Amino acid sequence: MEQKKLTELSLDELWQLFPITLTAHQDYWTDWYKEEAELLKERLPCIERISHIGSTAIKEIWAKPTIDILVEIPREEKVVNLKGTIERCGYICMAENDSRIDFNKGYTLQGFAERVFHLHLCYEGDNDELYFRDYLQANTAIAKEYERLKLDLWKQYEHDRNMYTSHKGDFVKQYTQKGKLLFTGRYDSSMPGMITESSSTGRSMSVISGPPLEQKFHKCLSGVFEQLPADRDIASVIKAKACSVKINGMLQIDYNASVTLIET
């Protein structure tokens, strides 16, 4: 008899094959995220922001060993147009609507692969997950409370992912709202043309690459430094100033780290 494809399995079959499993935090999860993010940025040049989300991005709490990645794209793009490219990166589409598509990678008919990823493709600004992550990173006691909740639910719903997720819903909603109040504006739009990466430390980094972006950066700095000549070398100006400045009230240049690094 021909073996079924994953997409042909019933929910009950999927839950039996892929049970809820929690493990202590592993530092190499961050490396797995970084390597996968590099692949996605290479294949999807239109990415506006890519972020490590979920419990694997929160140190010192137990988590499913699955790397959750949030990929935000500009609203002028169409999520459906990127579906094929992501599938060619080894992902399987599990759910989709007009504004968001969810993918899995590392699910096989033999069970979980060594590395497992969930990718959430959405439009820029549809990023509540970032505020929940950041709030728990900033509040260890709340993060441990979340860990206890997950551990309590684990064995009850080991083979019922929907119920496991549902019973976490109120907690996630509550602290997402607290995060949005505490970190208001943290993930507002950055300078046009920049690709932003939100790391598991909760910081956003925008990298400038290529002459067109350097010109935009130069123009932005011109408004900060007094009458910056158009032909003046940006790096020399930054070294001369040797300080941090705010741009448009949101972006901060970290001159000590790199000329090409902008942190919000």
PDB file of C-alpha atoms in Angstrom:
ATOM      1  CA  MET A   1       0.000   0.000   0.000  1.00  0.00           C
ATOM      2  CA  GLU A   2       1.340   3.422  -0.928  1.00  0.00           C
ATOM      3  CA  GLN A   3       2.594   5.419   2.058  1.00  0.00           C
ATOM      4  CA  LYS A   4       0.610   8.559   2.885  1.00  0.00           C
ATOM      5  CA  LYS A   5       2.095  12.026   2.612  1.00  0.00           C
ATOM      6  CA  LEU A   6       2.206  14.191   5.717  1.00  0.00           C
ATOM      7  CA  THR A   7      -0.440  16.480   4.265  1.00  0.00           C
ATOM      8  CA  GLU A   8      -2.756  13.473   3.896  1.00  0.00           C
ATOM      9  CA  LEU A   9      -2.583  12.430   7.565  1.00  0.00           C
ATOM     10  CA  SER A  10      -5.530  13.146   9.855  1.00  0.00           C
ATOM     11  CA  LEU A  11      -5.088  15.377  12.916  1.00  0.00           C
ATOM     12  CA  ASP A  12      -5.143  12.341  15.184  1.00  0.00           C
ATOM     13  CA  GLU A  13      -2.425  10.682  13.112  1.00  0.00           C
ATOM     14  CA  LEU A  14      -0.313  13.843  13.154  1.00  0.00           C
ATOM     15  CA  TRP A  15      -0.663  14.263  16.919  1.00  0.00           C
ATOM     16  CA  GLN A  16       0.412  10.662  17.515  1.00  0.00           C
ATOM     17  CA  LEU A  17       3.415  11.033  15.215  1.00  0.00           C
ATOM     18  CA  PHE A  18       4.382  14.462  16.583  1.00  0.00           C
ATOM     19  CA  PRO A  19       3.562  14.594  20.317  1.00  0.00           C
ATOM     20  CA  ILE A  20       4.151  17.632  22.519  1.00  0.00           C
ATOM     21  CA  THR A  21       7.671  17.342  23.947  1.00  0.00           C
ATOM     22  CA  LEU A  22       9.340  19.816  26.290  1.00  0.00           C
ATOM     23  CA  THR A  23      13.047  19.996  27.090  1.00  0.00           C
ATOM     24  CA  ALA A  24      15.340  22.292  29.044  1.00  0.00           C
ATOM     25  CA  HIS A  25      16.684  25.313  27.146  1.00  0.00           C
ATOM     26  CA  GLN A  26      19.590  24.593  24.796  1.00  0.00           C
ATOM     27  CA  ASP A  27      22.035  27.340  23.807  1.00  0.00           C
ATOM     28  CA  TYR A  28      22.457  25.849  20.326  1.00  0.00           C
ATOM     29  CA  TRP A  29      18.853  26.754  19.487  1.00  0.00           C
ATOM     30  CA  THR A  30      20.065  30.294  18.854  1.00  0.00           C
ATOM     31  CA  ASP A  31      22.632  28.981  16.363  1.00  0.00           C
ATOM     32  CA  TRP A  32      19.966  26.937  14.589  1.00  0.00           C
ATOM     33  CA  TYR A  33      17.846  30.060  14.264  1.00  0.00           C
ATOM     34  CA  LYS A  34      20.718  32.149  12.914  1.00  0.00           C
ATOM     35  CA  GLU A  35      21.652  29.557  10.291  1.00  0.00           C
ATOM     36  CA  GLU A  36      18.053  29.203   9.124  1.00  0.00           C
ATOM     37  CA  ALA A  37      17.561  32.978   9.089  1.00  0.00           C
ATOM     38  CA  GLU A  38      20.558  33.377   6.792  1.00  0.00           C
ATOM     39  CA  LEU A  39      19.065  30.862   4.357  1.00  0.00           C
ATOM     40  CA  LEU A  40      15.710  32.638   4.373  1.00  0.00           C
ATOM     41  CA  LYS A  41      17.218  36.101   3.912  1.00  0.00           C
ATOM     42  CA  GLU A  42      19.193  34.789   0.942  1.00  0.00           C
ATOM     43  CA  ARG A  43      16.098  33.275  -0.690  1.00  0.00           C
ATOM     44  CA  LEU A  44      13.636  36.035   0.284  1.00  0.00           C
ATOM     45  CA  PRO A  45      15.232  39.434  -0.418  1.00  0.00           C
ATOM     46  CA  CYS A  46      11.934  41.211   0.313  1.00  0.00           C
ATOM     47  CA  ILE A  47      12.027  40.384   4.056  1.00  0.00           C
ATOM     48  CA  GLU A  48      11.339  43.452   6.192  1.00  0.00           C
ATOM     49  CA  ARG A  49      12.071  41.805   9.557  1.00  0.00           C
ATOM     50  CA  ILE A  50      12.983  38.267  10.615  1.00  0.00           C
ATOM     51  CA  SER A  51      12.768  37.221  14.258  1.00  0.00           C
ATOM     52  CA  HIS A  52      13.374  34.321  16.601  1.00  0.00           C
ATOM     53  CA  ILE A  53      10.158  33.959  18.607  1.00  0.00           C
ATOM     54  CA  GLY A  54       8.554  31.381  20.875  1.00  0.00           C
ATOM     55  CA  SER A  55       9.916  29.699  23.971  1.00  0.00           C
ATOM     56  CA  THR A  56      13.222  28.659  22.371  1.00  0.00           C
ATOM     57  CA  ALA A  57      14.041  32.398  22.247  1.00  0.00           C
ATOM     58  CA  ILE A  58      13.603  32.701  26.029  1.00  0.00           C
ATOM     59  CA  LYS A  59      16.564  31.415  28.003  1.00  0.00           C
ATOM     60  CA  GLU A  60      16.232  29.214  31.066  1.00  0.00           C
ATOM     61  CA  ILE A  61      12.701  27.960  30.459  1.00  0.00           C
ATOM     62  CA  TRP A  62      11.647  24.583  29.100  1.00  0.00           C
ATOM     63  CA  ALA A  63      10.361  24.578  25.538  1.00  0.00           C
ATOM     64  CA  LYS A  64       9.349  22.393  22.643  1.00  0.00           C
ATOM     65  CA  PRO A  65      12.611  21.897  20.691  1.00  0.00           C
ATOM     66  CA  THR A  66      11.115  23.720  17.717  1.00  0.00           C
ATOM     67  CA  ILE A  67      12.549  27.004  16.437  1.00  0.00           C
ATOM     68  CA  ASP A  68       9.757  29.500  15.733  1.00  0.00           C
ATOM     69  CA  ILE A  69      10.586  32.145  13.134  1.00  0.00           C
ATOM     70  CA  LEU A  70       8.488  35.194  12.323  1.00  0.00           C
ATOM     71  CA  VAL A  71       9.048  36.633   8.840  1.00  0.00           C
ATOM     72  CA  GLU A  72       7.502  40.032   8.125  1.00  0.00           C
ATOM     73  CA  ILE A  73       7.292  41.366   4.581  1.00  0.00           C
ATOM     74  CA  PRO A  74       6.213  44.783   3.195  1.00  0.00           C
ATOM     75  CA  ARG A  75       2.488  45.211   2.689  1.00  0.00           C
ATOM     76  CA  GLU A  76       2.973  45.858  -1.018  1.00  0.00           C
ATOM     77  CA  GLU A  77       4.152  42.256  -1.364  1.00  0.00           C
ATOM     78  CA  LYS A  78       1.776  39.269  -1.412  1.00  0.00           C
ATOM     79  CA  VAL A  79       2.340  36.443   1.068  1.00  0.00           C
ATOM     80  CA  VAL A  80       0.974  33.921  -1.398  1.00  0.00           C
ATOM     81  CA  ASN A  81       3.663  34.883  -3.937  1.00  0.00           C
ATOM     82  CA  LEU A  82       6.386  33.736  -1.521  1.00  0.00           C
ATOM     83  CA  LYS A  83       4.810  30.400  -0.701  1.00  0.00           C
ATOM     84  CA  GLY A  84       6.635  28.447  -3.399  1.00  0.00           C
ATOM     85  CA  THR A  85      10.036  29.910  -2.520  1.00  0.00           C
ATOM     86  CA  ILE A  86       9.621  28.958   1.135  1.00  0.00           C
ATOM     87  CA  GLU A  87       8.487  25.450   0.209  1.00  0.00           C
ATOM     88  CA  ARG A  88      11.648  25.076  -1.876  1.00  0.00           C
ATOM     89  CA  CYS A  89      13.594  25.779   1.341  1.00  0.00           C
ATOM     90  CA  GLY A  90      12.196  22.516   2.721  1.00  0.00           C
ATOM     91  CA  TYR A  91       9.030  23.822   4.369  1.00  0.00           C
ATOM     92  CA  ILE A  92       5.508  22.395   4.233  1.00  0.00           C
ATOM     93  CA  CYS A  93       2.534  24.775   4.240  1.00  0.00           C
ATOM     94  CA  MET A  94       0.253  23.864   7.146  1.00  0.00           C
ATOM     95  CA  ALA A  95      -2.232  26.759   7.232  1.00  0.00           C
ATOM     96  CA  GLU A  96      -2.863  29.925   5.244  1.00  0.00           C
ATOM     97  CA  ASN A  97      -5.170  32.872   4.784  1.00  0.00           C
ATOM     98  CA  ASP A  98      -4.913  36.188   2.949  1.00  0.00           C
ATOM     99  CA  SER A  99      -2.557  37.761   5.499  1.00  0.00           C
ATOM    100  CA  ARG A 100      -0.528  34.915   7.033  1.00  0.00           C
ATOM    101  CA  ILE A 101       0.901  31.533   6.069  1.00  0.00           C
ATOM    102  CA  ASP A 102       2.307  29.000   8.548  1.00  0.00           C
ATOM    103  CA  PHE A 103       4.954  26.463   7.542  1.00  0.00           C
ATOM    104  CA  ASN A 104       6.696  23.520   9.202  1.00  0.00           C
ATOM    105  CA  LYS A 105      10.117  22.071   8.490  1.00  0.00           C
ATOM    106  CA  GLY A 106      11.618  18.941  10.005  1.00  0.00           C
ATOM    107  CA  TYR A 107       8.409  16.908  10.155  1.00  0.00           C
ATOM    108  CA  THR A 108       8.848  13.508   8.509  1.00  0.00           C
ATOM    109  CA  LEU A 109       6.846  10.297   8.282  1.00  0.00           C
ATOM    110  CA  GLN A 110       9.356   8.855  10.741  1.00  0.00           C
ATOM    111  CA  GLY A 111       8.737  11.633  13.265  1.00  0.00           C
ATOM    112  CA  PHE A 112      10.705  14.783  14.070  1.00  0.00           C
ATOM    113  CA  ALA A 113      14.012  15.486  12.329  1.00  0.00           C
ATOM    114  CA  GLU A 114      16.987  16.722  14.376  1.00  0.00           C
ATOM    115  CA  ARG A 115      16.124  20.346  13.587  1.00  0.00           C
ATOM    116  CA  VAL A 116      12.505  21.438  13.517  1.00  0.00           C
ATOM    117  CA  PHE A 117      11.214  24.866  12.488  1.00  0.00           C
ATOM    118  CA  HIS A 118       7.891  26.669  12.414  1.00  0.00           C
ATOM    119  CA  LEU A 119       7.841  29.658  10.081  1.00  0.00           C
ATOM    120  CA  HIS A 120       5.128  32.301  10.278  1.00  0.00           C
ATOM    121  CA  LEU A 121       4.957  34.532   7.188  1.00  0.00           C
ATOM    122  CA  CYS A 122       2.999  37.752   7.620  1.00  0.00           C
ATOM    123  CA  TYR A 123       2.881  41.444   6.808  1.00  0.00           C
ATOM    124  CA  GLU A 124       4.991  44.021   8.604  1.00  0.00           C
ATOM    125  CA  GLY A 125       3.435  45.000  11.926  1.00  0.00           C
ATOM    126  CA  ASP A 126       1.593  41.723  12.478  1.00  0.00           C
ATOM    127  CA  ASN A 127       4.083  40.888  15.206  1.00  0.00           C
ATOM    128  CA  ASP A 128       2.415  40.452  18.598  1.00  0.00           C
ATOM    129  CA  GLU A 129       4.743  37.500  19.198  1.00  0.00           C
ATOM    130  CA  LEU A 130       7.683  39.900  19.554  1.00  0.00           C
ATOM    131  CA  TYR A 131       6.078  41.754  22.451  1.00  0.00           C
ATOM    132  CA  PHE A 132       5.236  38.528  24.297  1.00  0.00           C
ATOM    133  CA  ARG A 133       8.804  37.296  23.850  1.00  0.00           C
ATOM    134  CA  ASP A 134      10.317  40.580  24.986  1.00  0.00           C
ATOM    135  CA  TYR A 135       8.084  40.827  28.060  1.00  0.00           C
ATOM    136  CA  LEU A 136       9.056  37.354  29.241  1.00  0.00           C
ATOM    137  CA  GLN A 137      12.722  38.052  28.567  1.00  0.00           C
ATOM    138  CA  ALA A 138      12.466  41.160  30.742  1.00  0.00           C
ATOM    139  CA  ASN A 139      10.478  39.445  33.514  1.00  0.00           C
ATOM    140  CA  THR A 140      12.049  36.202  34.703  1.00  0.00           C
ATOM    141  CA  ALA A 141       9.271  35.470  37.219  1.00  0.00           C
ATOM    142  CA  ILE A 142       6.614  35.657  34.495  1.00  0.00           C
ATOM    143  CA  ALA A 143       8.749  33.499  32.188  1.00  0.00           C
ATOM    144  CA  LYS A 144       8.989  30.832  34.908  1.00  0.00           C
ATOM    145  CA  GLU A 145       5.231  31.076  35.453  1.00  0.00           C
ATOM    146  CA  TYR A 146       4.774  30.395  31.737  1.00  0.00           C
ATOM    147  CA  GLU A 147       7.134  27.443  32.027  1.00  0.00           C
ATOM    148  CA  ARG A 148       5.080  25.986  34.904  1.00  0.00           C
ATOM    149  CA  LEU A 149       1.887  26.380  32.888  1.00  0.00           C
ATOM    150  CA  LYS A 150       3.400  24.520  29.935  1.00  0.00           C
ATOM    151  CA  LEU A 151       4.756  21.737  32.124  1.00  0.00           C
ATOM    152  CA  ASP A 152       1.317  21.295  33.707  1.00  0.00           C
ATOM    153  CA  LEU A 153      -0.324  21.061  30.274  1.00  0.00           C
ATOM    154  CA  TRP A 154       2.317  18.847  28.701  1.00  0.00           C
ATOM    155  CA  LYS A 155       1.216  15.381  29.754  1.00  0.00           C
ATOM    156  CA  GLN A 156      -2.497  16.277  29.781  1.00  0.00           C
ATOM    157  CA  TYR A 157      -2.404  17.226  26.114  1.00  0.00           C
ATOM    158  CA  GLU A 158       0.680  15.436  24.839  1.00  0.00           C
ATOM    159  CA  HIS A 159      -1.283  14.227  21.806  1.00  0.00           C
ATOM    160  CA  ASP A 160      -3.645  17.177  21.415  1.00  0.00           C
ATOM    161  CA  ARG A 161      -1.751  20.216  20.191  1.00  0.00           C
ATOM    162  CA  ASN A 162      -4.897  22.305  19.773  1.00  0.00           C
ATOM    163  CA  MET A 163      -5.906  21.939  23.427  1.00  0.00           C
ATOM    164  CA  TYR A 164      -2.333  22.507  24.590  1.00  0.00           C
ATOM    165  CA  THR A 165      -2.210  25.780  22.655  1.00  0.00           C
ATOM    166  CA  SER A 166      -5.734  26.821  23.649  1.00  0.00           C
ATOM    167  CA  HIS A 167      -5.034  26.520  27.376  1.00  0.00           C
ATOM    168  CA  LYS A 168      -2.056  28.865  27.023  1.00  0.00           C
ATOM    169  CA  GLY A 169      -4.149  31.439  25.165  1.00  0.00           C
ATOM    170  CA  ASP A 170      -5.237  33.661  28.064  1.00  0.00           C
ATOM    171  CA  PHE A 171      -1.707  33.813  29.487  1.00  0.00           C
ATOM    172  CA  VAL A 172      -0.204  34.703  26.107  1.00  0.00           C
ATOM    173  CA  LYS A 173      -2.847  37.362  25.454  1.00  0.00           C
ATOM    174  CA  GLN A 174      -2.404  38.949  28.882  1.00  0.00           C
ATOM    175  CA  TYR A 175       1.358  39.329  28.666  1.00  0.00           C
ATOM    176  CA  THR A 176       1.356  40.266  25.002  1.00  0.00           C
ATOM    177  CA  GLN A 177      -0.774  43.278  25.927  1.00  0.00           C
ATOM    178  CA  LYS A 178       1.571  44.131  28.807  1.00  0.00           C
ATOM    179  CA  GLY A 179       4.504  43.854  26.418  1.00  0.00           C
ATOM    180  CA  LYS A 180       2.877  46.192  23.898  1.00  0.00           C
ATOM    181  CA  LEU A 181       2.325  48.775  26.640  1.00  0.00           C
ATOM    182  CA  LEU A 182       5.835  48.433  28.031  1.00  0.00           C
ATOM    183  CA  PHE A 183       7.618  48.428  24.668  1.00  0.00           C
ATOM    184  CA  THR A 184       5.386  50.798  22.702  1.00  0.00           C
ATOM    185  CA  GLY A 185       7.035  51.743  19.414  1.00  0.00           C
ATOM    186  CA  ARG A 186       9.847  49.184  19.685  1.00  0.00           C
ATOM    187  CA  TYR A 187       8.903  47.571  16.395  1.00  0.00           C
ATOM    188  CA  ASP A 188       7.668  50.581  14.482  1.00  0.00           C
ATOM    189  CA  SER A 189       8.791  50.732  10.858  1.00  0.00           C
ATOM    190  CA  SER A 190      12.488  51.350  10.394  1.00  0.00           C
ATOM    191  CA  MET A 191      14.112  53.357   7.605  1.00  0.00           C
ATOM    192  CA  PRO A 192      12.815  52.259   4.173  1.00  0.00           C
ATOM    193  CA  GLY A 193      14.930  49.641   2.462  1.00  0.00           C
ATOM    194  CA  MET A 194      16.499  48.173   5.587  1.00  0.00           C
ATOM    195  CA  ILE A 195      16.195  44.515   6.545  1.00  0.00           C
ATOM    196  CA  THR A 196      15.641  44.245  10.290  1.00  0.00           C
ATOM    197  CA  GLU A 197      16.494  41.216  12.372  1.00  0.00           C
ATOM    198  CA  SER A 198      14.917  40.873  15.786  1.00  0.00           C
ATOM    199  CA  SER A 199      17.155  38.674  17.909  1.00  0.00           C
ATOM    200  CA  SER A 200      16.434  36.556  20.959  1.00  0.00           C
ATOM    201  CA  THR A 201      17.899  39.371  23.062  1.00  0.00           C
ATOM    202  CA  GLY A 202      14.918  41.513  22.126  1.00  0.00           C
ATOM    203  CA  ARG A 203      16.988  44.005  20.099  1.00  0.00           C
ATOM    204  CA  SER A 204      16.356  44.912  16.482  1.00  0.00           C
ATOM    205  CA  MET A 205      19.265  45.324  14.097  1.00  0.00           C
ATOM    206  CA  SER A 206      19.057  46.852  10.625  1.00  0.00           C
ATOM    207  CA  VAL A 207      21.923  46.205   8.240  1.00  0.00           C
ATOM    208  CA  ILE A 208      22.823  48.571   5.416  1.00  0.00           C
ATOM    209  CA  SER A 209      24.159  46.939   2.267  1.00  0.00           C
ATOM    210  CA  GLY A 210      24.763  48.416  -1.154  1.00  0.00           C
ATOM    211  CA  PRO A 211      25.101  51.975  -2.542  1.00  0.00           C
ATOM    212  CA  PRO A 212      21.345  52.865  -2.653  1.00  0.00           C
ATOM    213  CA  LEU A 213      20.942  52.142   1.047  1.00  0.00           C
ATOM    214  CA  GLU A 214      24.173  53.909   1.899  1.00  0.00           C
ATOM    215  CA  GLN A 215      22.796  56.994   0.166  1.00  0.00           C
ATOM    216  CA  LYS A 216      19.615  56.841   2.252  1.00  0.00           C
ATOM    217  CA  PHE A 217      21.713  56.411   5.377  1.00  0.00           C
ATOM    218  CA  HIS A 218      23.868  59.373   4.394  1.00  0.00           C
ATOM    219  CA  LYS A 219      20.759  61.485   3.839  1.00  0.00           C
ATOM    220  CA  CYS A 220      19.432  60.489   7.253  1.00  0.00           C
ATOM    221  CA  LEU A 221      22.716  61.362   8.954  1.00  0.00           C
ATOM    222  CA  SER A 222      22.755  64.698   7.144  1.00  0.00           C
ATOM    223  CA  GLY A 223      19.757  65.683   9.221  1.00  0.00           C
ATOM    224  CA  VAL A 224      21.584  64.773  12.415  1.00  0.00           C
ATOM    225  CA  PHE A 225      25.045  66.191  11.861  1.00  0.00           C
ATOM    226  CA  GLU A 226      25.383  69.877  11.104  1.00  0.00           C
ATOM    227  CA  GLN A 227      25.480  70.434   7.323  1.00  0.00           C
ATOM    228  CA  LEU A 228      27.205  67.165   6.528  1.00  0.00           C
ATOM    229  CA  PRO A 229      28.808  67.559   3.047  1.00  0.00           C
ATOM    230  CA  ALA A 230      27.431  65.161   0.454  1.00  0.00           C
ATOM    231  CA  ASP A 231      30.913  63.883  -0.403  1.00  0.00           C
ATOM    232  CA  ARG A 232      32.082  63.445   3.209  1.00  0.00           C
ATOM    233  CA  ASP A 233      32.942  59.892   4.271  1.00  0.00           C
ATOM    234  CA  ILE A 234      30.295  58.678   6.722  1.00  0.00           C
ATOM    235  CA  ALA A 235      32.680  56.451   8.642  1.00  0.00           C
ATOM    236  CA  SER A 236      35.060  59.332   9.350  1.00  0.00           C
ATOM    237  CA  VAL A 237      32.203  61.520  10.571  1.00  0.00           C
ATOM    238  CA  ILE A 238      30.991  58.768  12.875  1.00  0.00           C
ATOM    239  CA  LYS A 239      34.467  58.252  14.302  1.00  0.00           C
ATOM    240  CA  ALA A 240      34.868  61.984  14.795  1.00  0.00           C
ATOM    241  CA  LYS A 241      31.606  62.266  16.677  1.00  0.00           C
ATOM    242  CA  ALA A 242      32.176  59.044  18.666  1.00  0.00           C
ATOM    243  CA  CYS A 243      28.718  59.109  20.157  1.00  0.00           C
ATOM    244  CA  SER A 244      25.199  57.724  19.727  1.00  0.00           C
ATOM    245  CA  VAL A 245      22.344  59.718  18.265  1.00  0.00           C
ATOM    246  CA  LYS A 246      18.643  59.271  17.758  1.00  0.00           C
ATOM    247  CA  ILE A 247      17.214  59.333  14.243  1.00  0.00           C
ATOM    248  CA  ASN A 248      13.525  60.139  13.763  1.00  0.00           C
ATOM    249  CA  GLY A 249      13.090  59.504  17.484  1.00  0.00           C
ATOM    250  CA  MET A 250      13.337  55.730  17.033  1.00  0.00           C
ATOM    251  CA  LEU A 251      16.615  54.568  15.528  1.00  0.00           C
ATOM    252  CA  GLN A 252      19.912  54.663  17.342  1.00  0.00           C
ATOM    253  CA  ILE A 253      23.318  54.277  15.739  1.00  0.00           C
ATOM    254  CA  ASP A 254      25.714  52.113  17.705  1.00  0.00           C
ATOM    255  CA  TYR A 255      29.024  53.532  16.530  1.00  0.00           C
ATOM    256  CA  ASN A 256      31.074  51.405  18.867  1.00  0.00           C
ATOM    257  CA  ALA A 257      29.848  48.217  17.231  1.00  0.00           C
ATOM    258  CA  SER A 258      29.683  48.928  13.519  1.00  0.00           C
ATOM    259  CA  VAL A 259      28.931  51.660  11.030  1.00  0.00           C
ATOM    260  CA  THR A 260      26.375  49.316   9.434  1.00  0.00           C
ATOM    261  CA  LEU A 261      24.489  48.491  12.623  1.00  0.00           C
ATOM    262  CA  ILE A 262      21.378  50.316  13.693  1.00  0.00           C
ATOM    263  CA  GLU A 263      19.615  49.348  16.888  1.00  0.00           C
ATOM    264  CA  THR A 264      16.123  50.295  18.041  1.00  0.00           C
TER     265      THR A 264
END
